[in-house]
Amino acid sequence: MSSIQNRFKINFWGVRGSIPCPGAETVRYGGNTPCIEMQVAGERLIFDGGTGLRVLGQSLLSEMPLEAHIFFTHSHWDHIQGFPFFVPAFVKGNRFNIYGAVAPNGATIKQRHHDQMLHPNFPVPLQIMQANLQFYDITPGETLKIGEIAIENAKLNHPGEAVGYRVSWQGITVAYVTDTEHFPDRLDPNVLWLAREADLLIIDAAYTDEEYYSEKSSKVGWGHSTWQEAVKVAAAAQVKKLVIFHHDPLHNDDTLDRIGEEVSAAFPNSVMAREGESIEFLPQAS
Ligand SMILES: [Zn+2]
Ligand SMILES: [Zn+2]
């Protein structure tokens, strides 16, 4: 029933934060860093280019030539390190529209992709990529339109800044909010605005409250949030379904199982993000 023109499908290619962590203990939730694909009304939107982007690229080889829109939350390594290994970007005839906010030091998203591929840290410069790459600097707070799809964004509380996105089409809304740290005394109005009444909220909850406030190794100021805060946001913003995302590399599968049970008890319509899984929405018949 769901032709590609008539659906909103979210595919999780990388759900891990900070650093890839493959291995026997992370095989069920996955070890690749952030990359989310949204297939909306026949368009392909990609959020972040962590190592999950490499795997997505392999899956796209049979669909070339292709066009996609790639949105970056920020350029910490775990969100861009898959891009130099995104094979479709090396193939002439493909087109990628690449979006990101200007960093606090003035560097554009193009500049930062260029820089991560420079010698001697990487052997192949950005210019070798043969696809048509169009870079766009987004302004926090603006709304982008791609056909009937609206993409809003807002600044997040993160070292070096990040932006969260909110994608809406035919009454379906999905918010992608990573990397972000909660405030000690109030919910972040930007996060609430992005998440407002969303059908799906994918949110950074790298830690538990116990880890975040640990006296021995506090995570305060590290730029990430907790599942307990994610639940508060989801409830306050009247989110329908909550996805816990940007898993800490120290959280193995059993730990994530355990956290998932606690999250479900606090917010029943919730899941732990899992590499390789998909969530699909169909517009209500009008
Ligand atoms: Zn991150
Ligand atoms: Zn970050």
PDB file of C-alpha atoms and ligand atoms in Angstrom:
ATOM      1  CA  MET A   1       0.000   0.000   0.000  1.00  0.00           C
ATOM      2  CA  SER A   2       2.754   2.450   0.837  1.00  0.00           C
ATOM      3  CA  SER A   3       4.325   3.577  -2.408  1.00  0.00           C
ATOM      4  CA  ILE A   4       7.475   5.615  -1.959  1.00  0.00           C
ATOM      5  CA  GLN A   5       5.550   8.786  -2.902  1.00  0.00           C
ATOM      6  CA  ASN A   6       3.030   8.306  -0.163  1.00  0.00           C
ATOM      7  CA  ARG A   7       4.910   7.508   2.993  1.00  0.00           C
ATOM      8  CA  PHE A   8       7.194   8.838   5.675  1.00  0.00           C
ATOM      9  CA  LYS A   9       9.750   6.194   6.518  1.00  0.00           C
ATOM     10  CA  ILE A  10      12.620   6.590   8.964  1.00  0.00           C
ATOM     11  CA  ASN A  11      15.617   4.250   8.716  1.00  0.00           C
ATOM     12  CA  PHE A  12      18.234   4.087  11.453  1.00  0.00           C
ATOM     13  CA  TRP A  13      21.738   3.547  10.005  1.00  0.00           C
ATOM     14  CA  GLY A  14      23.775   4.701  13.005  1.00  0.00           C
ATOM     15  CA  VAL A  15      22.531   5.274  16.563  1.00  0.00           C
ATOM     16  CA  ARG A  16      25.715   5.365  18.637  1.00  0.00           C
ATOM     17  CA  GLY A  17      27.246   8.574  19.963  1.00  0.00           C
ATOM     18  CA  SER A  18      30.821   9.801  20.244  1.00  0.00           C
ATOM     19  CA  ILE A  19      32.788   6.948  18.637  1.00  0.00           C
ATOM     20  CA  PRO A  20      31.979   3.794  16.677  1.00  0.00           C
ATOM     21  CA  CYS A  21      31.988   0.772  18.931  1.00  0.00           C
ATOM     22  CA  PRO A  22      31.611  -2.475  16.978  1.00  0.00           C
ATOM     23  CA  GLY A  23      31.899  -5.737  18.856  1.00  0.00           C
ATOM     24  CA  ALA A  24      30.124  -8.679  20.369  1.00  0.00           C
ATOM     25  CA  GLU A  25      28.647  -6.550  23.157  1.00  0.00           C
ATOM     26  CA  THR A  26      27.035  -3.970  20.851  1.00  0.00           C
ATOM     27  CA  VAL A  27      25.857  -6.160  18.007  1.00  0.00           C
ATOM     28  CA  ARG A  28      22.132  -5.913  18.769  1.00  0.00           C
ATOM     29  CA  TYR A  29      21.845  -2.109  18.970  1.00  0.00           C
ATOM     30  CA  GLY A  30      24.747  -1.409  16.611  1.00  0.00           C
ATOM     31  CA  GLY A  31      28.054   0.421  16.809  1.00  0.00           C
ATOM     32  CA  ASN A  32      27.819   2.974  13.967  1.00  0.00           C
ATOM     33  CA  THR A  33      27.647   6.690  14.736  1.00  0.00           C
ATOM     34  CA  PRO A  34      24.651   8.884  13.831  1.00  0.00           C
ATOM     35  CA  CYS A  35      22.937   8.626  10.485  1.00  0.00           C
ATOM     36  CA  ILE A  36      19.177   8.712   9.990  1.00  0.00           C
ATOM     37  CA  GLU A  37      17.457   8.448   6.642  1.00  0.00           C
ATOM     38  CA  MET A  38      13.971   9.792   6.083  1.00  0.00           C
ATOM     39  CA  GLN A  39      12.126   8.834   2.930  1.00  0.00           C
ATOM     40  CA  VAL A  40       9.365  11.393   2.621  1.00  0.00           C
ATOM     41  CA  ALA A  41       7.034  11.837  -0.354  1.00  0.00           C
ATOM     42  CA  GLY A  42       9.601  10.345  -2.713  1.00  0.00           C
ATOM     43  CA  GLU A  43      12.428  12.564  -1.415  1.00  0.00           C
ATOM     44  CA  ARG A  44      15.411  11.226   0.463  1.00  0.00           C
ATOM     45  CA  LEU A  45      16.529  13.230   3.500  1.00  0.00           C
ATOM     46  CA  ILE A  46      19.607  12.147   5.444  1.00  0.00           C
ATOM     47  CA  PHE A  47      20.469  13.482   8.895  1.00  0.00           C
ATOM     48  CA  ASP A  48      24.122  13.391   9.910  1.00  0.00           C
ATOM     49  CA  GLY A  49      26.999  11.558   8.305  1.00  0.00           C
ATOM     50  CA  GLY A  50      28.449   9.405  11.047  1.00  0.00           C
ATOM     51  CA  THR A  51      29.781   5.970  10.166  1.00  0.00           C
ATOM     52  CA  GLY A  52      26.203   4.838   9.525  1.00  0.00           C
ATOM     53  CA  LEU A  53      26.333   6.947   6.337  1.00  0.00           C
ATOM     54  CA  ARG A  54      28.884   4.560   4.839  1.00  0.00           C
ATOM     55  CA  VAL A  55      26.450   1.675   5.238  1.00  0.00           C
ATOM     56  CA  LEU A  56      23.575   3.724   3.804  1.00  0.00           C
ATOM     57  CA  GLY A  57      25.830   4.578   0.852  1.00  0.00           C
ATOM     58  CA  GLN A  58      26.365   0.896   0.096  1.00  0.00           C
ATOM     59  CA  SER A  59      22.612   0.342   0.056  1.00  0.00           C
ATOM     60  CA  LEU A  60      22.139   3.206  -2.410  1.00  0.00           C
ATOM     61  CA  LEU A  61      24.563   1.905  -5.047  1.00  0.00           C
ATOM     62  CA  SER A  62      21.753   0.069  -6.834  1.00  0.00           C
ATOM     63  CA  GLU A  63      19.618   3.229  -6.981  1.00  0.00           C
ATOM     64  CA  MET A  64      22.003   5.569  -8.771  1.00  0.00           C
ATOM     65  CA  PRO A  65      21.795   8.133 -10.225  1.00  0.00           C
ATOM     66  CA  LEU A  66      20.235   9.630  -7.145  1.00  0.00           C
ATOM     67  CA  GLU A  67      19.567  12.909  -5.413  1.00  0.00           C
ATOM     68  CA  ALA A  68      19.421  13.360  -1.652  1.00  0.00           C
ATOM     69  CA  HIS A  69      19.411  16.130   0.915  1.00  0.00           C
ATOM     70  CA  ILE A  70      21.919  15.729   3.750  1.00  0.00           C
ATOM     71  CA  PHE A  71      21.401  17.774   6.921  1.00  0.00           C
ATOM     72  CA  PHE A  72      24.147  18.077   9.501  1.00  0.00           C
ATOM     73  CA  THR A  73      23.429  18.869  13.138  1.00  0.00           C
ATOM     74  CA  HIS A  74      27.074  19.902  13.656  1.00  0.00           C
ATOM     75  CA  SER A  75      30.500  18.637  12.708  1.00  0.00           C
ATOM     76  CA  HIS A  76      31.799  16.713  15.687  1.00  0.00           C
ATOM     77  CA  TRP A  77      33.553  13.664  14.286  1.00  0.00           C
ATOM     78  CA  ASP A  78      30.848  11.192  15.148  1.00  0.00           C
ATOM     79  CA  HIS A  79      28.488  13.137  12.851  1.00  0.00           C
ATOM     80  CA  ILE A  80      30.739  13.624   9.806  1.00  0.00           C
ATOM     81  CA  GLN A  81      33.276  10.819   9.734  1.00  0.00           C
ATOM     82  CA  GLY A  82      31.180   8.627   7.444  1.00  0.00           C
ATOM     83  CA  PHE A  83      31.052  11.254   4.714  1.00  0.00           C
ATOM     84  CA  PRO A  84      34.533  10.558   3.238  1.00  0.00           C
ATOM     85  CA  PHE A  85      33.407   6.903   2.891  1.00  0.00           C
ATOM     86  CA  PHE A  86      30.023   7.697   1.320  1.00  0.00           C
ATOM     87  CA  VAL A  87      30.616   6.060  -2.045  1.00  0.00           C
ATOM     88  CA  PRO A  88      27.697   7.696  -3.945  1.00  0.00           C
ATOM     89  CA  ALA A  89      29.387  11.093  -3.408  1.00  0.00           C
ATOM     90  CA  PHE A  90      32.290   9.908  -5.585  1.00  0.00           C
ATOM     91  CA  VAL A  91      30.020   8.985  -8.514  1.00  0.00           C
ATOM     92  CA  LYS A  92      29.266  11.465 -11.286  1.00  0.00           C
ATOM     93  CA  GLY A  93      25.565  11.907 -11.979  1.00  0.00           C
ATOM     94  CA  ASN A  94      24.479  11.901  -8.336  1.00  0.00           C
ATOM     95  CA  ARG A  95      23.491  15.121  -6.619  1.00  0.00           C
ATOM     96  CA  PHE A  96      23.645  15.902  -2.910  1.00  0.00           C
ATOM     97  CA  ASN A  97      22.311  19.067  -1.319  1.00  0.00           C
ATOM     98  CA  ILE A  98      24.187  19.484   1.943  1.00  0.00           C
ATOM     99  CA  TYR A  99      22.939  21.712   4.756  1.00  0.00           C
ATOM    100  CA  GLY A 100      24.427  22.903   8.014  1.00  0.00           C
ATOM    101  CA  ALA A 101      24.729  25.976  10.195  1.00  0.00           C
ATOM    102  CA  VAL A 102      27.882  28.098  10.266  1.00  0.00           C
ATOM    103  CA  ALA A 103      30.052  27.148  13.266  1.00  0.00           C
ATOM    104  CA  PRO A 104      30.824  29.672  16.026  1.00  0.00           C
ATOM    105  CA  ASN A 105      34.319  30.146  14.525  1.00  0.00           C
ATOM    106  CA  GLY A 106      32.764  31.152  11.175  1.00  0.00           C
ATOM    107  CA  ALA A 107      33.487  27.888   9.335  1.00  0.00           C
ATOM    108  CA  THR A 108      30.771  26.838   6.913  1.00  0.00           C
ATOM    109  CA  ILE A 109      29.623  23.249   6.608  1.00  0.00           C
ATOM    110  CA  LYS A 110      31.491  23.050   3.276  1.00  0.00           C
ATOM    111  CA  GLN A 111      34.698  24.286   4.890  1.00  0.00           C
ATOM    112  CA  ARG A 112      34.454  21.700   7.637  1.00  0.00           C
ATOM    113  CA  HIS A 113      33.864  18.827   5.222  1.00  0.00           C
ATOM    114  CA  HIS A 114      36.779  20.079   3.157  1.00  0.00           C
ATOM    115  CA  ASP A 115      39.040  20.291   6.200  1.00  0.00           C
ATOM    116  CA  GLN A 116      38.339  16.797   7.511  1.00  0.00           C
ATOM    117  CA  MET A 117      39.546  15.354   4.195  1.00  0.00           C
ATOM    118  CA  LEU A 118      42.867  17.226   4.052  1.00  0.00           C
ATOM    119  CA  HIS A 119      46.320  15.644   4.030  1.00  0.00           C
ATOM    120  CA  PRO A 120      47.897  14.245   6.119  1.00  0.00           C
ATOM    121  CA  ASN A 121      44.801  13.174   8.049  1.00  0.00           C
ATOM    122  CA  PHE A 122      42.990  11.808   5.001  1.00  0.00           C
ATOM    123  CA  PRO A 123      44.344  10.851   1.567  1.00  0.00           C
ATOM    124  CA  VAL A 124      41.488  11.963  -0.711  1.00  0.00           C
ATOM    125  CA  PRO A 125      40.377  15.616  -0.846  1.00  0.00           C
ATOM    126  CA  LEU A 126      36.740  16.688  -1.102  1.00  0.00           C
ATOM    127  CA  GLN A 127      37.347  17.888  -4.685  1.00  0.00           C
ATOM    128  CA  ILE A 128      37.805  14.280  -5.841  1.00  0.00           C
ATOM    129  CA  MET A 129      34.129  13.625  -5.161  1.00  0.00           C
ATOM    130  CA  GLN A 130      32.484  13.580  -8.586  1.00  0.00           C
ATOM    131  CA  ALA A 131      28.843  13.922  -7.557  1.00  0.00           C
ATOM    132  CA  ASN A 132      27.302  17.368  -7.759  1.00  0.00           C
ATOM    133  CA  LEU A 133      27.668  18.623  -4.162  1.00  0.00           C
ATOM    134  CA  GLN A 134      25.721  21.767  -3.333  1.00  0.00           C
ATOM    135  CA  PHE A 135      26.366  23.221   0.103  1.00  0.00           C
ATOM    136  CA  TYR A 136      23.890  25.461   1.904  1.00  0.00           C
ATOM    137  CA  ASP A 137      24.374  27.433   5.119  1.00  0.00           C
ATOM    138  CA  ILE A 138      21.186  27.295   7.133  1.00  0.00           C
ATOM    139  CA  THR A 139      20.089  29.973   9.548  1.00  0.00           C
ATOM    140  CA  PRO A 140      18.823  28.777  12.916  1.00  0.00           C
ATOM    141  CA  GLY A 141      15.081  29.329  13.075  1.00  0.00           C
ATOM    142  CA  GLU A 142      14.449  29.332   9.329  1.00  0.00           C
ATOM    143  CA  THR A 143      12.087  26.904   7.585  1.00  0.00           C
ATOM    144  CA  LEU A 144      13.285  25.080   4.477  1.00  0.00           C
ATOM    145  CA  LYS A 145      10.817  23.657   1.995  1.00  0.00           C
ATOM    146  CA  ILE A 146      11.481  20.699  -0.243  1.00  0.00           C
ATOM    147  CA  GLY A 147       8.307  20.226  -2.252  1.00  0.00           C
ATOM    148  CA  GLU A 148       5.604  19.792   0.384  1.00  0.00           C
ATOM    149  CA  ILE A 149       8.081  18.883   3.120  1.00  0.00           C
ATOM    150  CA  ALA A 150       8.897  21.545   5.718  1.00  0.00           C
ATOM    151  CA  ILE A 151      12.182  21.341   7.607  1.00  0.00           C
ATOM    152  CA  GLU A 152      12.479  23.614  10.619  1.00  0.00           C
ATOM    153  CA  ASN A 153      15.541  23.897  12.834  1.00  0.00           C
ATOM    154  CA  ALA A 154      16.645  25.383  16.132  1.00  0.00           C
ATOM    155  CA  LYS A 155      19.894  25.762  18.066  1.00  0.00           C
ATOM    156  CA  LEU A 156      20.762  23.213  20.710  1.00  0.00           C
ATOM    157  CA  ASN A 157      22.812  23.459  23.887  1.00  0.00           C
ATOM    158  CA  HIS A 158      26.065  21.704  22.929  1.00  0.00           C
ATOM    159  CA  PRO A 159      29.781  22.572  23.007  1.00  0.00           C
ATOM    160  CA  GLY A 160      30.482  24.203  19.632  1.00  0.00           C
ATOM    161  CA  GLU A 161      26.730  24.381  18.985  1.00  0.00           C
ATOM    162  CA  ALA A 162      24.411  22.027  17.146  1.00  0.00           C
ATOM    163  CA  VAL A 163      21.020  22.350  15.506  1.00  0.00           C
ATOM    164  CA  GLY A 164      18.012  20.089  15.819  1.00  0.00           C
ATOM    165  CA  TYR A 165      15.550  19.485  12.988  1.00  0.00           C
ATOM    166  CA  ARG A 166      11.806  19.062  12.689  1.00  0.00           C
ATOM    167  CA  VAL A 167      10.432  17.530   9.499  1.00  0.00           C
ATOM    168  CA  SER A 168       6.733  17.830   8.661  1.00  0.00           C
ATOM    169  CA  TRP A 169       4.706  16.469   5.779  1.00  0.00           C
ATOM    170  CA  GLN A 170       0.980  15.797   5.406  1.00  0.00           C
ATOM    171  CA  GLY A 171       0.386  16.207   9.121  1.00  0.00           C
ATOM    172  CA  ILE A 172       3.209  13.839  10.104  1.00  0.00           C
ATOM    173  CA  THR A 173       6.065  15.305  12.126  1.00  0.00           C
ATOM    174  CA  VAL A 174       9.399  13.792  13.102  1.00  0.00           C
ATOM    175  CA  ALA A 175      11.906  15.691  15.262  1.00  0.00           C
ATOM    176  CA  TYR A 176      15.613  14.830  15.309  1.00  0.00           C
ATOM    177  CA  VAL A 177      17.220  16.423  18.350  1.00  0.00           C
ATOM    178  CA  THR A 178      20.876  15.547  18.970  1.00  0.00           C
ATOM    179  CA  ASP A 179      23.419  16.525  20.382  1.00  0.00           C
ATOM    180  CA  THR A 180      21.920  18.457  23.246  1.00  0.00           C
ATOM    181  CA  GLU A 181      22.324  18.911  26.987  1.00  0.00           C
ATOM    182  CA  HIS A 182      19.387  19.784  29.206  1.00  0.00           C
ATOM    183  CA  PHE A 183      19.398  22.792  31.502  1.00  0.00           C
ATOM    184  CA  PRO A 184      19.467  22.126  35.255  1.00  0.00           C
ATOM    185  CA  ASP A 185      16.454  24.265  36.092  1.00  0.00           C
ATOM    186  CA  ARG A 186      14.078  24.186  33.104  1.00  0.00           C
ATOM    187  CA  LEU A 187      13.263  22.385  29.887  1.00  0.00           C
ATOM    188  CA  ASP A 188      15.022  23.866  26.852  1.00  0.00           C
ATOM    189  CA  PRO A 189      12.434  25.960  24.950  1.00  0.00           C
ATOM    190  CA  ASN A 190      14.147  25.170  21.622  1.00  0.00           C
ATOM    191  CA  VAL A 191      13.902  21.435  22.273  1.00  0.00           C
ATOM    192  CA  LEU A 192      10.241  21.778  23.284  1.00  0.00           C
ATOM    193  CA  TRP A 193       9.557  23.800  20.144  1.00  0.00           C
ATOM    194  CA  LEU A 194      11.184  21.204  17.894  1.00  0.00           C
ATOM    195  CA  ALA A 195       9.363  18.361  19.649  1.00  0.00           C
ATOM    196  CA  ARG A 196       5.922  19.964  19.954  1.00  0.00           C
ATOM    197  CA  GLU A 197       3.254  17.314  19.367  1.00  0.00           C
ATOM    198  CA  ALA A 198       5.630  15.329  17.157  1.00  0.00           C
ATOM    199  CA  ASP A 199       4.619  11.875  16.012  1.00  0.00           C
ATOM    200  CA  LEU A 200       8.190  10.811  16.630  1.00  0.00           C
ATOM    201  CA  LEU A 201      10.942  12.414  18.693  1.00  0.00           C
ATOM    202  CA  ILE A 202      14.462  11.057  18.219  1.00  0.00           C
ATOM    203  CA  ILE A 203      16.488  12.548  21.047  1.00  0.00           C
ATOM    204  CA  ASP A 204      19.978  12.479  22.540  1.00  0.00           C
ATOM    205  CA  ALA A 205      19.858  10.564  25.809  1.00  0.00           C
ATOM    206  CA  ALA A 206      23.404   9.291  26.038  1.00  0.00           C
ATOM    207  CA  TYR A 207      23.340   8.892  29.803  1.00  0.00           C
ATOM    208  CA  THR A 208      21.241   7.917  32.760  1.00  0.00           C
ATOM    209  CA  ASP A 209      20.669  10.523  35.468  1.00  0.00           C
ATOM    210  CA  GLU A 210      22.943   8.478  37.750  1.00  0.00           C
ATOM    211  CA  GLU A 211      25.829   8.723  35.280  1.00  0.00           C
ATOM    212  CA  TYR A 212      25.168  12.371  34.484  1.00  0.00           C
ATOM    213  CA  TYR A 213      25.222  13.437  38.117  1.00  0.00           C
ATOM    214  CA  SER A 214      27.857  10.932  39.259  1.00  0.00           C
ATOM    215  CA  GLU A 215      30.166  12.472  41.811  1.00  0.00           C
ATOM    216  CA  LYS A 216      33.128  10.457  40.545  1.00  0.00           C
ATOM    217  CA  SER A 217      32.727  11.240  36.839  1.00  0.00           C
ATOM    218  CA  SER A 218      30.040  13.819  36.282  1.00  0.00           C
ATOM    219  CA  LYS A 219      28.909  14.356  32.692  1.00  0.00           C
ATOM    220  CA  VAL A 220      27.684  17.892  33.344  1.00  0.00           C
ATOM    221  CA  GLY A 221      28.841  20.157  30.521  1.00  0.00           C
ATOM    222  CA  TRP A 222      29.612  17.332  28.099  1.00  0.00           C
ATOM    223  CA  GLY A 223      26.748  18.303  25.810  1.00  0.00           C
ATOM    224  CA  HIS A 224      24.439  15.315  26.198  1.00  0.00           C
ATOM    225  CA  SER A 225      21.277  14.499  28.064  1.00  0.00           C
ATOM    226  CA  THR A 226      19.673  11.638  29.965  1.00  0.00           C
ATOM    227  CA  TRP A 227      16.705   9.383  29.308  1.00  0.00           C
ATOM    228  CA  GLN A 228      14.950  10.826  32.333  1.00  0.00           C
ATOM    229  CA  GLU A 229      15.164  14.301  30.755  1.00  0.00           C
ATOM    230  CA  ALA A 230      14.059  12.883  27.387  1.00  0.00           C
ATOM    231  CA  VAL A 231      10.923  11.526  29.038  1.00  0.00           C
ATOM    232  CA  LYS A 232      10.214  14.940  30.587  1.00  0.00           C
ATOM    233  CA  VAL A 233      10.526  16.600  27.174  1.00  0.00           C
ATOM    234  CA  ALA A 234       8.342  13.992  25.472  1.00  0.00           C
ATOM    235  CA  ALA A 235       5.610  14.409  28.076  1.00  0.00           C
ATOM    236  CA  ALA A 236       5.734  18.219  28.113  1.00  0.00           C
ATOM    237  CA  ALA A 237       5.747  18.463  24.312  1.00  0.00           C
ATOM    238  CA  GLN A 238       2.984  15.836  23.967  1.00  0.00           C
ATOM    239  CA  VAL A 239       5.132  13.660  21.741  1.00  0.00           C
ATOM    240  CA  LYS A 240       3.425  10.489  20.514  1.00  0.00           C
ATOM    241  CA  LYS A 241       6.456   8.216  20.247  1.00  0.00           C
ATOM    242  CA  LEU A 242       9.888   8.622  21.811  1.00  0.00           C
ATOM    243  CA  VAL A 243      13.165   7.222  20.448  1.00  0.00           C
ATOM    244  CA  ILE A 244      16.194   7.193  22.765  1.00  0.00           C
ATOM    245  CA  PHE A 245      19.277   7.942  20.633  1.00  0.00           C
ATOM    246  CA  HIS A 246      23.052   8.680  20.654  1.00  0.00           C
ATOM    247  CA  HIS A 247      23.821   5.727  22.910  1.00  0.00           C
ATOM    248  CA  ASP A 248      26.931   6.030  25.027  1.00  0.00           C
ATOM    249  CA  PRO A 249      29.761   3.735  23.804  1.00  0.00           C
ATOM    250  CA  LEU A 250      29.982   2.320  27.347  1.00  0.00           C
ATOM    251  CA  HIS A 251      26.396   1.065  27.156  1.00  0.00           C
ATOM    252  CA  ASN A 252      26.458  -2.489  25.850  1.00  0.00           C
ATOM    253  CA  ASP A 253      23.382  -4.341  24.603  1.00  0.00           C
ATOM    254  CA  ASP A 254      22.367  -5.613  28.033  1.00  0.00           C
ATOM    255  CA  THR A 255      22.662  -2.134  29.527  1.00  0.00           C
ATOM    256  CA  LEU A 256      20.537  -0.694  26.710  1.00  0.00           C
ATOM    257  CA  ASP A 257      17.938  -3.455  27.258  1.00  0.00           C
ATOM    258  CA  ARG A 258      17.764  -2.480  30.907  1.00  0.00           C
ATOM    259  CA  ILE A 259      17.519   1.251  30.173  1.00  0.00           C
ATOM    260  CA  GLY A 260      14.850   0.524  27.560  1.00  0.00           C
ATOM    261  CA  GLU A 261      12.697  -1.185  30.184  1.00  0.00           C
ATOM    262  CA  GLU A 262      12.974   1.794  32.496  1.00  0.00           C
ATOM    263  CA  VAL A 263      12.162   4.240  29.697  1.00  0.00           C
ATOM    264  CA  SER A 264       9.111   2.186  28.689  1.00  0.00           C
ATOM    265  CA  ALA A 265       7.854   2.185  32.262  1.00  0.00           C
ATOM    266  CA  ALA A 266       8.122   5.979  32.351  1.00  0.00           C
ATOM    267  CA  PHE A 267       6.899   6.652  28.789  1.00  0.00           C
ATOM    268  CA  PRO A 268       5.125   3.621  27.326  1.00  0.00           C
ATOM    269  CA  ASN A 269       5.326   4.535  23.642  1.00  0.00           C
ATOM    270  CA  SER A 270       9.109   4.562  23.475  1.00  0.00           C
ATOM    271  CA  VAL A 271      11.920   2.557  21.904  1.00  0.00           C
ATOM    272  CA  MET A 272      15.676   2.481  22.103  1.00  0.00           C
ATOM    273  CA  ALA A 273      17.133   3.417  18.684  1.00  0.00           C
ATOM    274  CA  ARG A 274      18.534   0.334  17.020  1.00  0.00           C
ATOM    275  CA  GLU A 275      20.717   0.223  13.920  1.00  0.00           C
ATOM    276  CA  GLY A 276      18.949  -1.359  10.940  1.00  0.00           C
ATOM    277  CA  GLU A 277      15.436  -0.690  12.194  1.00  0.00           C
ATOM    278  CA  SER A 278      12.759   1.404  10.498  1.00  0.00           C
ATOM    279  CA  ILE A 279       9.624   3.240  11.559  1.00  0.00           C
ATOM    280  CA  GLU A 280       6.981   4.129   9.004  1.00  0.00           C
ATOM    281  CA  PHE A 281       4.037   6.526   8.970  1.00  0.00           C
ATOM    282  CA  LEU A 282       1.292   6.859   6.413  1.00  0.00           C
ATOM    283  CA  PRO A 283      -0.686  10.070   6.057  1.00  0.00           C
ATOM    284  CA  GLN A 284      -4.252   9.942   7.345  1.00  0.00           C
ATOM    285  CA  ALA A 285      -6.705   9.643   4.475  1.00  0.00           C
ATOM    286  CA  SER A 286      -8.449  12.980   4.149  1.00  0.00           C
TER     287      SER A 286
HETATM  288 ZN    ZN B   1      27.471  13.209  18.805  1.00  0.00          ZN
HETATM  289 ZN    ZN B   2      28.533  16.635  19.372  1.00  0.00          ZN
END
